[in-house]
Structures are given as structure tokens and as C-alpha cells.
Amino acid sequence: MEKLLQIAKEKADQAEIYYSRCSDDFISIIDSKFNKVTSSIVSGYALRVIKDGKIGFSYTRNLIDREKLIEQALKSAEKGAKVEFSFPKTTKTASLKTYDPDIKLVNKQQLIKEAKEIVQYIKSKSTAQIDMCFYIAEWEKRLVNSAGTSLRELKSWYTFYLSFPFPETVSNISISLLAKKQQPLMDKAKIDHLLELYTISEKQIKVITGKMKVILMPEAVGSFIGRFNEAIHPFYFDNKTSPLLNKMEKQIFSDKLTIYQDPLDDSNLEASAFDGEGVARQKTVFVENGVLKNIYTDLKYSAKLNLTPTGNGGRSEIESSINPSVNCYSITPGNKSLEEMIENIEEGIIIYNLMDSYSGNILEGDYSIGVSAAFYIKNGKLIGRVKDAMINGNIYETLNQINAIENEVHFFGLGNFPAISFEEINVISSQT
Amino acid sequence: MLQKLKKIIAGIDADYADLRYEIKTTTKVRMSKGEVKETTSNSGDGFVLRVLKNGGFATICFTREEDADEAIKKVLDNAQMIAENQDNPTKMAAAPVVKDSYKPELIEDPRDYSIEDKIALVKHYSDLYFTQPKVLDASVWYSDVIREKYFVNSEGSEIFEELVSCYLEALVYCKEGDRTEEGYLPMSSSNGLWKLRNRDEDAIKTAKIAHDLLFAENVKGGTYDVILDSSMTGIFIHETIGHLSEADNVENNPSIRQKMQLGTKLGSDILNIIDDANMPDQIACYKYDDEGVEVKRVNLMTNGVITGRLHNRFTAAEFNEPLTGHNIATGYEYDPIIRSGCTFVHSGESLFDDLLKQLNNGLYLCGYMSGMSSGDDFNFAARWGYKVENGKITRMIKACNMSGNIFETLKNITAIGNDLKFNEVNPCSKQQLNLRCSEGGPHILIKNITVGGNV
């Protein structure tokens, strides 16, 4: 890397090299049967240069011809975009525990033994189809640039998913274990709760179209946050199409809602100390008690919008150019347990998963989404699985009608979210 | 290269092994706000090794040749682990040994054009958008992807195949007051640049839809009879029968497998569905899949009856059905999985005006945005639509979703148009994002669809 940087510096005004290496195993067990193992050992280099005020990009999976890689980046810069930023000199980043060296000691025989014990335990109680998977991975990423930045980070993941597909469908309910090294898998209380939901799901209920009380579980909350995430993407502030363009310091959601990112919370597997362009990541509050406070930016949009970079220069893979992104969203917990939230509903639905969230005018916050895993609540109890229903509305109206927020958060995909209970949401079904 | 690959797998102690090496070269041009934002041209490469040992199957992707020994050890250990812990050994259907080198016939090979030519093409559409009313911004992006794939297996197959994909997509933003609406233009080709040219009419239509959506109304949620345009028909069929025809999706789900048995009547009498990845101008076109099997046209549904399924060598053995050549990887970073190629509804006999008359009152839903199914239910998003009153198209409606039960809905298709068209870009996200799949169909009339909206 250092040799490449040296040559690149001689030919360009500024240079940056990003390296990543990943080794992983994905083990799938479908319908209680060991299916296959898919693994990878992949690495690569990405180079960005700035020359005559223009930026260029190139990448390779095999660093055999350094000169060619540099030439490709310089050629890209010739026709590339003008930039108003410099690669940063980052000397200090947070010290995070994102890696546990014990990940190298994963005992697959132990993993198999525990998986078989789980299958046996579930089969003694239910006829549910049992699907499981493990993802075990370790990553290294490094970033050096001509300003003198030299950063390295290691990550390890040991994750386990257990799901029960509902009969005649791939819709399911699931639980997960997310850790940085091998952990015992069996959590009987969680498995029993999942089995209880599965039993309830055997009774199917068709709801009648209308407005009703709805609880969104964390994964479903993520669909709403995904729409907010689009509206605070700096691209839409730069081209002036965001609906939140003139809403800074204004109330946009219920005052019960505080949304932030905390990439430095290393209990979150997505935590990291620096972003894809070497900017130190930081905790950033986007919405405080319903008031819009900040958007996220990378170096390019920080310069364009005259904002301080928030460490959100996302780099999904070696082949990808930088795109601003957030992967550690959090919502501040409320003061009600999930049980209390359910008990307080006479009639309504609780939605665990939605189907096809990418729909409607996402930028404007519209949603029109099918439910995948949802249950009907009657007199404070779940009584059956809701089939064939959709929810419809706009997040800037719905997130102003929050009844209660759960008093704990749960990690999935986009971040740490609590369940949220709403006064009323449009629910549409074939029954009127 | 084929000789090098043969040497690597020669020493592997397994019952079966195959190795694919692929070089993927991608050229991109992206413009927004009328300015060039990115131009790049790069290559990446990597290996995918698959082994079957004592009935246990495992795969590994690796990007450096010097990691080959480590990769071989890891994949063999994993295959052995599976073999020791499964009830029934994995079997492979016999496949012909193939020795072939195949390159598609191209009309305007993108490699013959400079980056300046490609910038000019993107700029043409970008400039066009900024002449349209209420357009605030337009993002237009071009890419061409050249995949050079080398495949060998321990049975003696040696195949080289080149895949050439060209894409041009655009998002155009119109604004009125505080409201922004967008229009999306997809274009693609697997036989050259020609298909991305002379599409001004399509581009202008995209901008007009974004403009008109500013003044469209929200639909009232409820149950409607609907006409789907060809893009919605295509996505409906891809997400429902397309995915349910992928044998790996039903193999290990006993209740869905039971429902999807060949010979079962699932659709209306007029419904015929085909998967054909042999059409040169469709993006899903290829000759061999990523386990060296030649792709076949498959009649998935004939007069409403399930008549075919899409396979890899493992599921063909499991179901005891013919090989179809549908085991596809998105690139060198992935092992192949079963994917539909170009799935479409065969044309019927109805003229569009006849469909409107038959519908009489209902909705005309257009412009697929996304879709998903869960084995029994589906949910699809339309970018825009229209009310149909007394057999005439009247007011425009904003983006909305339609949902229902797959099997009830397939029986509720009561008329099929005679105007088959294909979608050009549908990034199917089954495990790995695949840009080389497509689907299509004519306009179709469906009874009793639930449509999301205000209540």
C-alpha cells in the first residue's frame, strides 16, 4: 500500500488507498437439514486521486500492476467531477472493540452440536419448519492517504438466525444472536416465545379496511426510518428536492421521537471508528424530541453544503465509489414495555415484518407496504396472524401520532430500534 | 487460462469439483445537475470453487491465486462437515461434457466506443430532461459490463463465455411547491449499445409522468379490478411464478413444494408463462449457466397448469426433472444460485381498448417500482396509475401498491392483451443482486386486487 501511495502521490496532487480483506463462512440449515457452506476469502484495493481539482477512482482485486491502477484513476479524474475538498489528515479515532481474536477459534463441531440440540428441543414442542443459518466473518480494512492518514480496523462477527416460516409461505418470525466470537446458541426463553408466536399464527385473521391502532416492531420501524434516511441524504439537499430542505430546527415528528447515529457504540456490530474516506466517525443527533437537527454528509457534500463532515462516507465494496450512508441508526427508548403497549390495545395489529418496503414516493415519506409477519390484537392479546393486508400513509403524519415507544431497543440491519405504538394507521385489506 | 484452472482442480480430492474464473470490466458514466459526476473504467477478477465430497457440498470464492491452497482446504473441510451431518447425501444430475468458446453477436460493441462517446450519450438524455417542464434535476447513468468467464469441471468440461451488458438509467425530478415527484427510465441490452440510442420518446415520457404526478390524486384503498401494464405484468410474474419455479425456493419448503407439483392447475385457462434466456436482445441472455449447462427455454405454465421448473444439477437430481441451465452467479464474488432468466406471460388476443371496455370501472396500474412475494402472498408497487371509468382512462393516481394471494390472483386473470413487451432493468435481489434478469408480458386484466391507499 505504501509503495502504491508513493507512486500515486508523484503523479497526482492527492491520493488515497483503501484496502479490505474478508474471510467468511455462511452455513445454512433448512428444514432442519444441513444444506451447504458458502465461504469466501476476498480482498482488494481502491484508489482515489485528486488532480487539477478533479477526482478519479479505480480499483483492483489483485495488485499486480500498480502503474495501471494509477493510470486508470488519473484517466477517471480527467473527465471526473470537480471537488472542493481535500483528503483529511486523521490522526485520532475512537478506540473500539470491534474485533475479538477468538473468532479464529470457532469450533464448528460445537456449533453443529448446539444446532442439533436446538432442532431436538423445538421438535419436542412443535411441528414448525426450522430454518437456521450462521454467518462467521472477520474483516480487515486499511486506509492511507497523501495527507498522512494511516488507519486500520479489524472486525469479527459470529451471528446466528433461527426462523420459523409460516406454512405455505416464506414469511417468517425469527430470533438472532449477534456476537463477535462464538457464544452458546440456546436461549430457551426466546425460542419458547417464538414458538408461542408460531402457534398463534396458525389461526389466520383477515382484518377489515380502516384506521386502527398499530404497533410496529423494530424491523418494521426500519421501513419508516429508511424513508427519513432518504430525505436527509445530502444529495437531496444539494439538488433541493428533499421535503426537509427548509425544516432544520423545526418540529417534523412527535416530541417523543429522538433519532441519532452512534457508530462508536461497539455493542453494535456495525460500529467503526472511521468511514470509507478516513473521516473519524461520530455520534450525530438527527432528530431531537421531534425537531430536525442535522443531516449526514461525506466529504463531497460537506464541502458543497458548507457543513462539517459527519463521517458518513460509505463504501460498500471495493468496486463502489463513496456514497453517503448511515448504518448505525438508533432511536431513544421510551417508557413502556412491549407487553404494556400490547395490553393497552383493545383492537389493532402488531407488525413484525413488512413486505416490499421500496414503494410509494419514498423521498416524500409516502408508504404503501404489505405486511409479511403481523398479528391481530384483541383485548390486549395476540389472537392470530394477519394475512393479506397493507398499511398506507406518510411518515411525516404517522410519526406525529406516536402513542408510546418501547423501553428497550433491538438491533437489526439499519440499527437499534424500539417497538413503536401508533394511535391510528390506514390498514387496507380485501375485506371492507 | 482454462489450462491453469484445470491444473488447480486436478489435485482436489473430491467426487466432483468445478472452478470458474471471471474478469469483470465495468465502465461507468454518471451525470446529475447537467454535470459529469463520475467516469471510471476498471476490472476485477476472482475464482469460485465448488466441491462435492461424500455427498457434502460446499463452495468458496477467492480473489487471489495465491489463496488457492487455503481455499481448497477450507472448502473440502466444509464439504466433509456437511457430509458428516446430513441425513441424505447431495446428488448431482448427469450433465453433458461441454467444450466450447462462445461470444455473443454484438451490434455496436461498447468496447469500440470511447469514454467521450459514452459521456455524449449520457449528456444527450440529461440535456433533453432539462428542456422538460418543472424538471429540477436529472440523474443519468450509463454502465457497460464485460464478463469473461472461464469454467472447468472435473468431468472434463471447458467453457469460455463472454457476457456484454449495457445499461442506461435515469431518474428525473420534478418539483411544484414543496412536493417532489420522480420518473424512472430503464434501458438495457446484452447485444450492444444500439438499444440505448434513439429513445428520446421514452425519456420525454418519463419526465412527463414525473410532472403529471405532481398533480395526481391519491387512490382510495380497497379492492379493485385492474389492468396492469406490461412492466407490472412482468414483475408480477417474475416475483410469483418466476421465483416459485426456482427449484431451490421450493425444494426445502414442504408445503410450497406440495403446492407447486408439476401438473397442478394454478392459473386461469388463458395463462401461459415461459422462461427464455435465449433472446439476444434481452438482458437475461446467455448460453451456459455457471455450472456449465446450456440454458433451455422452459414452459413454466401452460393453460394455467404448472408444466416446468428451473433447475441446477442438484435440484434436477432431487426432483428427477430435466436440466434447464439456470444456475447463475452475479459475478466472480458469488457462487451460482438458481435464477429465472427472462420470464414472461405469452401474448393473448385482446386489444388494449377491449381490456378497458371489459374493465369498465377500475384502475390501470403502470410502471413497476418493486415487488416481493412470500410464497403465497405478493405485494407490488406501481409508480403511477389511472382511474378507469366507463371504459375510459380518466384521472392520474399517485404511486400505490397492490397485494393479494398469488394463487387466487393467478386464477383471476380474465383477459390478456396482444402487446407483449419486456422490462429492461430489474435488479432481482435474491441473495445476490442480479442485473441480468428480465421479465415481461402484455397488458392483463385481473379481478379483485387489493390496492393500498387512503381510507
Short mmCIF file of C-alpha atoms in Angstrom, two decimals, chain A:
data_model
loop_
_atom_site.label_atom_id
_atom_site.label_comp_id
_atom_site.label_asym_id
_atom_site.label_seq_id
_atom_site.Cartn_x
_atom_site.Cartn_y
_atom_site.Cartn_z
CA MET A 1 0.00 0.00 0.00
CA GLU A 2 2.76 2.41 0.95
CA LYS A 3 4.58 1.84 -2.35
CA LEU A 4 1.35 2.39 -4.28
CA LEU A 5 0.67 5.57 -2.32
CA GLN A 6 4.17 6.81 -3.01
CA ILE A 7 3.82 6.35 -6.79
CA ALA A 8 0.30 7.80 -6.81
CA LYS A 9 1.45 10.89 -4.89
CA GLU A 10 4.08 11.54 -7.52
CA LYS A 11 1.51 11.55 -10.33
CA ALA A 12 -1.48 13.20 -8.65
CA ASP A 13 -1.99 16.16 -6.34
CA GLN A 14 -3.59 13.96 -3.66
CA ALA A 15 -4.09 10.22 -3.30
CA GLU A 16 -5.99 7.81 -1.05
CA ILE A 17 -5.80 4.00 -0.91
CA TYR A 18 -8.40 1.79 0.70
CA TYR A 19 -7.76 -1.91 1.28
CA SER A 20 -10.14 -4.54 2.56
CA ARG A 21 -9.89 -8.27 3.16
CA CYS A 22 -12.69 -10.54 4.33
CA SER A 23 -12.82 -14.21 5.19
CA ASP A 24 -16.21 -15.71 5.98
CA ASP A 25 -18.40 -18.81 6.20
CA PHE A 26 -22.16 -18.97 5.71
CA ILE A 27 -23.68 -22.22 6.96
CA SER A 28 -27.32 -22.90 6.13
CA ILE A 29 -29.63 -25.42 7.77
CA ILE A 30 -33.00 -25.55 6.01
CA ASP A 31 -35.95 -27.54 7.28
CA SER A 32 -33.61 -28.97 9.96
CA LYS A 33 -31.24 -30.32 7.28
CA PHE A 34 -27.62 -29.25 6.83
CA ASN A 35 -27.67 -27.72 3.38
CA LYS A 36 -24.34 -26.22 2.33
CA VAL A 37 -21.47 -23.97 3.37
CA THR A 38 -20.60 -20.94 1.27
CA SER A 39 -17.27 -19.27 2.04
CA SER A 40 -15.07 -16.52 0.73
CA ILE A 41 -11.55 -15.15 1.03
CA VAL A 42 -11.65 -11.86 -0.84
CA SER A 43 -9.51 -8.76 -0.85
CA GLY A 44 -8.91 -5.70 -2.97
CA TYR A 45 -7.61 -2.17 -3.30
CA ALA A 46 -9.43 1.04 -4.24
CA LEU A 47 -7.57 4.18 -5.24
CA ARG A 48 -8.85 7.76 -5.36
CA VAL A 49 -6.76 10.63 -6.72
CA ILE A 50 -7.36 14.35 -7.00
CA LYS A 51 -5.59 16.08 -9.86
CA ASP A 52 -6.19 19.64 -11.07
CA GLY A 53 -9.19 19.84 -8.74
CA LYS A 54 -10.91 16.76 -10.24
CA ILE A 55 -11.42 13.38 -8.60
CA GLY A 56 -10.75 9.96 -10.12
CA PHE A 57 -11.33 6.39 -8.93
CA SER A 58 -10.00 2.93 -9.73
CA TYR A 59 -9.89 -0.49 -8.09
CA THR A 60 -8.35 -3.92 -8.43
CA ARG A 61 -8.73 -7.28 -6.73
CA ASN A 62 -5.10 -8.19 -7.44
CA LEU A 63 -2.42 -5.56 -7.01
CA ILE A 64 -0.14 -6.82 -9.78
CA ASP A 65 0.19 -3.70 -11.92
CA ARG A 66 0.37 -0.58 -9.72
CA GLU A 67 1.07 1.74 -12.65
CA LYS A 68 -2.08 0.57 -14.47
CA LEU A 69 -4.23 1.15 -11.38
CA ILE A 70 -2.87 4.69 -11.08
CA GLU A 71 -3.33 5.36 -14.78
CA GLN A 72 -6.98 4.27 -14.56
CA ALA A 73 -7.59 6.63 -11.63
CA LEU A 74 -5.88 9.54 -13.44
CA LYS A 75 -7.91 8.88 -16.58
CA SER A 76 -11.06 8.84 -14.47
CA ALA A 77 -10.04 12.20 -12.97
CA GLU A 78 -9.54 13.76 -16.41
CA LYS A 79 -13.29 13.57 -17.05
CA GLY A 80 -14.28 13.43 -13.39
CA ALA A 81 -16.17 15.81 -11.14
CA LYS A 82 -14.60 18.95 -9.70
CA VAL A 83 -14.19 18.66 -5.95
CA GLU A 84 -13.88 21.28 -3.27
CA PHE A 85 -12.37 19.07 -0.55
CA SER A 86 -9.03 17.51 0.33
CA PHE A 87 -8.36 14.07 1.72
CA PRO A 88 -8.23 14.57 5.50
CA LYS A 89 -5.38 14.12 7.92
CA THR A 90 -6.99 11.99 10.60
CA THR A 91 -4.67 11.32 13.50
CA LYS A 92 -7.11 10.35 16.21
CA THR A 93 -10.03 7.95 16.09
CA ALA A 94 -12.00 6.26 18.86
CA SER A 95 -10.63 3.02 20.25
CA LEU A 96 -13.37 0.46 19.70
CA LYS A 97 -13.70 -3.24 20.45
CA THR A 98 -14.94 -4.33 17.06
CA TYR A 99 -12.83 -7.49 16.90
CA ASP A 100 -12.39 -10.50 19.13
CA PRO A 101 -9.38 -12.66 18.23
CA ASP A 102 -11.29 -15.71 19.49
CA ILE A 103 -13.24 -15.58 16.21
CA LYS A 104 -10.33 -17.60 14.80
CA LEU A 105 -11.14 -20.36 17.31
CA VAL A 106 -14.72 -21.05 16.19
CA ASN A 107 -15.37 -24.72 16.82
CA LYS A 108 -17.68 -25.90 14.05
CA GLN A 109 -18.31 -29.27 15.75
CA GLN A 110 -19.60 -27.41 18.80
CA LEU A 111 -21.72 -25.19 16.55
CA ILE A 112 -23.25 -28.27 14.90
CA LYS A 113 -23.87 -29.95 18.26
CA GLU A 114 -25.72 -26.88 19.53
CA ALA A 115 -27.72 -26.53 16.30
CA LYS A 116 -28.82 -30.17 16.60
CA GLU A 117 -29.82 -29.62 20.25
CA ILE A 118 -31.98 -26.66 19.19
CA VAL A 119 -33.66 -28.76 16.47
CA GLN A 120 -34.33 -31.51 19.03
CA TYR A 121 -35.72 -29.02 21.58
CA ILE A 122 -38.07 -27.42 19.04
CA LYS A 123 -39.22 -30.74 17.58
CA SER A 124 -40.19 -31.88 21.07
CA LYS A 125 -42.62 -28.95 21.23
CA SER A 126 -43.75 -28.06 17.71
CA THR A 127 -44.14 -29.19 14.11
CA ALA A 128 -42.85 -25.84 12.83
CA GLN A 129 -40.34 -25.93 9.96
CA ILE A 130 -36.92 -25.00 11.40
CA ASP A 131 -34.53 -22.87 9.35
CA MET A 132 -31.20 -21.70 10.74
CA CYS A 133 -28.08 -20.04 9.47
CA PHE A 134 -24.71 -18.96 10.77
CA TYR A 135 -22.52 -16.19 9.43
CA ILE A 136 -18.97 -16.15 10.75
CA ALA A 137 -16.65 -13.47 9.40
CA GLU A 138 -13.56 -11.41 10.00
CA TRP A 139 -12.56 -8.27 8.12
CA GLU A 140 -9.58 -6.03 7.93
CA LYS A 141 -9.77 -2.57 6.42
CA ARG A 142 -6.98 -0.07 5.99
CA LEU A 143 -6.89 3.45 4.65
CA VAL A 144 -3.87 5.61 3.89
CA ASN A 145 -3.76 8.97 2.14
CA SER A 146 -1.32 11.62 1.00
CA ALA A 147 -2.26 13.89 3.91
CA GLY A 148 -0.60 11.42 6.28
CA THR A 149 -3.64 9.45 7.44
CA SER A 150 -2.96 5.79 8.19
CA LEU A 151 -5.85 3.83 9.72
CA ARG A 152 -6.58 0.16 10.29
CA GLU A 153 -9.59 -1.62 11.75
CA LEU A 154 -10.49 -5.25 12.35
CA LYS A 155 -13.99 -6.66 12.76
CA SER A 156 -15.38 -10.02 13.73
CA TRP A 157 -18.94 -11.38 13.53
CA TYR A 158 -20.48 -14.54 14.89
CA THR A 159 -24.17 -14.43 14.05
CA PHE A 160 -26.95 -16.97 14.23
CA TYR A 161 -30.53 -16.74 12.92
CA LEU A 162 -33.38 -19.07 13.76
CA SER A 163 -36.65 -18.71 11.89
CA PHE A 164 -39.97 -20.49 11.54
CA PRO A 165 -41.62 -19.94 8.13
CA PHE A 166 -45.39 -19.82 8.34
CA PRO A 167 -46.98 -22.77 6.50
CA GLU A 168 -47.14 -22.41 2.67
CA THR A 169 -45.04 -19.26 2.77
CA VAL A 170 -41.52 -17.95 3.25
CA SER A 171 -42.79 -15.20 5.59
CA ASN A 172 -41.41 -16.00 8.98
CA ILE A 173 -40.71 -14.96 12.51
CA SER A 174 -37.14 -15.09 13.71
CA ILE A 175 -34.67 -14.51 16.51
CA SER A 176 -30.98 -13.83 16.21
CA LEU A 177 -27.75 -13.93 18.16
CA LEU A 178 -25.19 -11.29 17.25
CA ALA A 179 -21.71 -11.52 18.74
CA LYS A 180 -18.03 -11.01 17.98
CA LYS A 181 -16.98 -14.55 18.91
CA GLN A 182 -18.59 -17.96 19.38
CA GLN A 183 -21.34 -17.94 22.01
CA PRO A 184 -23.77 -20.56 23.32
CA LEU A 185 -26.80 -20.58 21.00
CA MET A 186 -29.63 -21.89 23.09
CA ASP A 187 -31.83 -19.26 24.74
CA LYS A 188 -34.87 -21.31 25.74
CA ALA A 189 -36.94 -18.28 26.77
CA LYS A 190 -36.51 -16.64 23.36
CA ILE A 191 -37.18 -19.88 21.49
CA ASP A 192 -40.30 -20.54 23.60
CA HIS A 193 -41.59 -17.04 22.83
CA LEU A 194 -41.02 -17.64 19.11
CA LEU A 195 -42.89 -20.95 19.34
CA GLU A 196 -45.75 -19.20 21.11
CA LEU A 197 -46.00 -16.70 18.21
CA TYR A 198 -45.87 -19.56 15.73
CA THR A 199 -48.76 -21.30 17.48
CA ILE A 200 -50.81 -18.09 17.41
CA SER A 201 -50.00 -17.71 13.69
CA GLU A 202 -51.82 -20.95 12.92
CA LYS A 203 -55.09 -19.02 13.21
CA GLN A 204 -55.38 -16.63 10.25
CA ILE A 205 -57.32 -13.39 10.51
CA LYS A 206 -58.42 -11.05 7.73
CA VAL A 207 -58.72 -7.51 9.04
CA ILE A 208 -61.34 -5.06 7.79
CA THR A 209 -60.08 -1.99 5.93
CA GLY A 210 -59.94 1.07 8.15
CA LYS A 211 -57.83 3.14 10.53
CA MET A 212 -56.58 1.19 13.50
CA LYS A 213 -54.04 1.12 16.30
CA VAL A 214 -50.77 -0.38 15.12
CA ILE A 215 -47.55 -1.43 16.85
CA LEU A 216 -44.51 -1.58 14.59
CA MET A 217 -41.79 -3.91 15.81
CA PRO A 218 -38.15 -2.77 15.29
CA GLU A 219 -37.66 -4.22 11.81
CA ALA A 220 -40.88 -2.59 10.60
CA VAL A 221 -39.83 0.72 12.24
CA GLY A 222 -36.78 0.45 9.97
CA SER A 223 -39.01 0.90 6.90
CA PHE A 224 -40.09 4.30 8.21
CA ILE A 225 -36.54 5.28 9.16
CA GLY A 226 -35.47 4.26 5.65
CA ARG A 227 -37.75 6.97 4.25
CA PHE A 228 -36.40 9.57 6.69
CA ASN A 229 -32.88 8.39 5.77
CA GLU A 230 -33.62 9.21 2.12
CA ALA A 231 -34.90 12.69 2.97
CA ILE A 232 -31.73 13.59 4.94
CA HIS A 233 -29.39 12.21 2.25
CA PRO A 234 -27.22 15.19 1.26
CA PHE A 235 -27.84 14.56 -2.46
CA TYR A 236 -31.44 15.72 -2.00
CA PHE A 237 -30.33 18.80 -0.04
CA ASP A 238 -27.84 19.63 -2.78
CA ASN A 239 -30.39 19.35 -5.59
CA LYS A 240 -33.08 20.92 -3.40
CA THR A 241 -35.64 18.14 -3.74
CA SER A 242 -35.71 16.97 -0.10
CA PRO A 243 -39.01 17.61 1.70
CA LEU A 244 -36.89 18.57 4.75
CA LEU A 245 -34.92 21.24 2.90
CA ASN A 246 -36.27 24.14 4.97
CA LYS A 247 -37.15 22.21 8.10
CA MET A 248 -33.90 22.45 10.09
CA GLU A 249 -34.66 23.23 13.78
CA LYS A 250 -38.34 22.68 13.08
CA GLN A 251 -40.69 20.08 14.56
CA ILE A 252 -41.11 17.29 12.00
CA PHE A 253 -42.08 14.33 14.22
CA SER A 254 -43.72 13.72 17.61
CA ASP A 255 -41.69 15.13 20.51
CA LYS A 256 -41.43 11.55 21.80
CA LEU A 257 -39.01 10.74 18.96
CA THR A 258 -35.22 11.17 19.05
CA ILE A 259 -33.22 9.65 16.20
CA TYR A 260 -29.43 9.56 16.09
CA GLN A 261 -26.47 7.57 14.84
CA ASP A 262 -23.86 6.18 17.18
CA PRO A 263 -21.19 4.35 15.18
CA LEU A 264 -18.92 4.44 18.23
CA ASP A 265 -21.20 2.19 20.31
CA ASP A 266 -19.22 -1.01 19.88
CA SER A 267 -22.01 -3.19 21.24
CA ASN A 268 -23.38 -2.68 17.71
CA LEU A 269 -21.72 -4.98 15.16
CA GLU A 270 -21.74 -2.17 12.59
CA ALA A 271 -19.64 0.10 14.83
CA SER A 272 -16.46 1.53 13.35
CA ALA A 273 -14.06 4.34 14.17
CA PHE A 274 -13.64 5.80 10.68
CA ASP A 275 -15.61 5.93 7.46
CA GLY A 276 -14.71 4.92 3.90
CA GLU A 277 -12.70 8.11 3.30
CA GLY A 278 -10.81 8.20 6.60
CA VAL A 279 -13.01 10.67 8.50
CA ALA A 280 -13.44 9.88 12.20
CA ARG A 281 -16.99 8.71 12.77
CA GLN A 282 -19.10 10.39 15.43
CA LYS A 283 -22.36 10.32 17.29
CA THR A 284 -24.80 12.63 15.46
CA VAL A 285 -28.32 13.53 16.52
CA PHE A 286 -30.65 13.85 13.51
CA VAL A 287 -33.93 14.43 15.33
CA GLU A 288 -34.19 15.53 18.95
CA ASN A 289 -37.64 15.37 20.56
CA GLY A 290 -39.14 15.59 17.08
CA VAL A 291 -37.02 18.57 15.93
CA LEU A 292 -34.74 18.16 12.89
CA LYS A 293 -31.16 18.88 13.99
CA ASN A 294 -28.72 17.53 11.41
CA ILE A 295 -28.28 15.61 8.20
CA TYR A 296 -25.39 13.25 7.43
CA THR A 297 -22.62 14.01 4.96
CA ASP A 298 -19.45 12.75 3.38
CA LEU A 299 -16.51 14.95 2.33
CA LYS A 300 -18.00 15.92 -1.05
CA TYR A 301 -21.38 17.06 0.23
CA SER A 302 -19.87 18.69 3.33
CA ALA A 303 -17.94 20.98 1.01
CA LYS A 304 -20.93 21.61 -1.26
CA LEU A 305 -23.35 22.31 1.58
CA ASN A 306 -20.84 24.04 3.86
CA LEU A 307 -21.34 21.50 6.64
CA THR A 308 -18.90 19.70 8.93
CA PRO A 309 -18.34 16.09 7.74
CA THR A 310 -20.20 13.59 9.93
CA GLY A 311 -18.10 10.54 8.99
CA ASN A 312 -20.75 9.04 6.71
CA GLY A 313 -18.69 8.41 3.57
CA GLY A 314 -19.98 4.91 2.90
CA ARG A 315 -18.01 2.37 0.87
CA SER A 316 -19.98 -0.84 0.42
CA GLU A 317 -17.37 -2.79 -1.56
CA ILE A 318 -14.06 -2.27 -3.33
CA GLU A 319 -15.81 -1.68 -6.65
CA SER A 320 -18.10 1.04 -5.23
CA SER A 321 -17.44 4.74 -5.16
CA ILE A 322 -18.19 6.70 -1.98
CA ASN A 323 -21.86 7.24 -1.21
CA PRO A 324 -23.12 8.95 1.97
CA SER A 325 -24.88 6.39 4.18
CA VAL A 326 -25.87 5.61 7.78
CA ASN A 327 -25.63 2.09 9.18
CA CYS A 328 -25.92 2.71 12.93
CA TYR A 329 -29.27 4.41 13.47
CA SER A 330 -30.71 4.48 16.98
CA ILE A 331 -33.99 5.63 18.45
CA THR A 332 -34.02 6.68 22.09
CA PRO A 333 -36.14 4.18 24.08
CA GLY A 334 -39.43 5.27 25.62
CA ASN A 335 -41.04 4.31 28.91
CA LYS A 336 -43.38 1.41 28.15
CA SER A 337 -42.61 -2.27 27.94
CA LEU A 338 -43.80 -4.09 24.81
CA GLU A 339 -46.20 -6.08 27.00
CA GLU A 340 -47.75 -2.84 28.30
CA MET A 341 -48.05 -1.47 24.78
CA ILE A 342 -49.92 -4.61 23.68
CA GLU A 343 -52.11 -4.68 26.80
CA ASN A 344 -53.25 -1.12 26.07
CA ILE A 345 -54.74 -2.06 22.68
CA GLU A 346 -58.34 -3.23 22.51
CA GLU A 347 -58.23 -3.91 18.79
CA GLY A 348 -55.29 -3.42 16.47
CA ILE A 349 -52.34 -5.13 14.84
CA ILE A 350 -48.68 -5.67 15.66
CA ILE A 351 -46.36 -5.86 12.64
CA TYR A 352 -43.06 -7.73 12.87
CA ASN A 353 -42.05 -7.59 9.20
CA LEU A 354 -43.23 -5.68 6.16
CA MET A 355 -43.12 -6.86 2.57
CA ASP A 356 -41.63 -4.75 -0.21
CA SER A 357 -40.84 -1.51 1.62
CA TYR A 358 -39.41 0.07 -1.55
CA SER A 359 -42.65 1.55 -2.76
CA GLY A 360 -44.52 4.83 -2.99
CA ASN A 361 -42.78 8.22 -3.11
CA ILE A 362 -40.02 7.31 -0.66
CA LEU A 363 -38.34 10.72 -0.73
CA GLU A 364 -41.59 12.40 0.30
CA GLY A 365 -42.15 9.83 3.07
CA ASP A 366 -45.16 8.12 1.47
CA TYR A 367 -45.60 4.45 2.28
CA SER A 368 -47.87 1.77 0.89
CA ILE A 369 -46.48 -1.52 2.13
CA GLY A 370 -47.75 -5.08 2.55
CA VAL A 371 -47.50 -6.84 5.90
CA SER A 372 -45.45 -10.03 5.96
CA ALA A 373 -45.49 -11.16 9.61
CA ALA A 374 -48.24 -9.49 11.64
CA PHE A 375 -50.68 -10.45 14.39
CA TYR A 376 -54.13 -9.25 15.38
CA ILE A 377 -54.51 -7.88 18.90
CA LYS A 378 -57.83 -8.17 20.69
CA ASN A 379 -58.32 -7.03 24.29
CA GLY A 380 -54.57 -6.81 24.82
CA LYS A 381 -53.77 -10.27 23.47
CA LEU A 382 -52.41 -11.61 20.16
CA ILE A 383 -55.09 -13.87 18.72
CA GLY A 384 -53.99 -14.79 15.18
CA ARG A 385 -51.87 -13.96 12.14
CA VAL A 386 -52.98 -11.09 9.91
CA LYS A 387 -53.00 -12.09 6.25
CA ASP A 388 -53.31 -10.07 3.07
CA ALA A 389 -53.13 -6.51 4.44
CA MET A 390 -51.27 -3.31 3.68
CA ILE A 391 -50.50 -0.14 5.60
CA ASN A 392 -50.65 3.21 3.88
CA GLY A 393 -49.75 6.79 4.77
CA ASN A 394 -46.94 9.29 5.08
CA ILE A 395 -44.26 9.13 7.79
CA TYR A 396 -44.46 12.87 8.48
CA GLU A 397 -48.07 12.34 9.55
CA THR A 398 -47.72 8.90 11.13
CA LEU A 399 -44.62 9.68 13.20
CA ASN A 400 -46.56 12.59 14.68
CA GLN A 401 -49.15 10.17 16.08
CA ILE A 402 -46.96 8.09 18.35
CA ASN A 403 -48.72 6.61 21.36
CA ALA A 404 -45.74 5.00 23.04
CA ILE A 405 -42.17 3.92 22.46
CA GLU A 406 -40.80 0.69 23.90
CA ASN A 407 -38.37 0.99 26.81
CA GLU A 408 -35.63 -1.06 25.11
CA VAL A 409 -34.04 -1.26 21.67
CA HIS A 410 -33.23 -4.24 19.47
CA PHE A 411 -30.54 -4.42 16.83
CA PHE A 412 -31.32 -5.34 13.25
CA GLY A 413 -29.94 -4.21 9.88
CA LEU A 414 -30.13 -0.42 9.94
CA GLY A 415 -29.59 -0.03 13.70
CA ASN A 416 -31.10 -0.20 17.18
CA PHE A 417 -34.83 0.43 17.29
CA PRO A 418 -37.61 0.02 19.88
CA ALA A 419 -41.15 -1.02 19.03
CA ILE A 420 -43.44 1.98 18.44
CA SER A 421 -47.18 2.14 19.03
CA PHE A 422 -49.33 4.43 16.85
CA GLU A 423 -52.78 5.90 17.50
CA GLU A 424 -54.01 5.06 14.02
CA ILE A 425 -52.64 3.90 10.69
CA ASN A 426 -54.56 3.16 7.47
CA VAL A 427 -54.82 -0.62 7.14
CA ILE A 428 -56.16 -1.92 3.84
CA SER A 429 -57.33 -5.45 3.14
CA SER A 430 -59.69 -7.23 0.77
CA GLN A 431 -62.39 -7.05 3.48
CA THR A 432 -64.40 -3.84 3.67
#
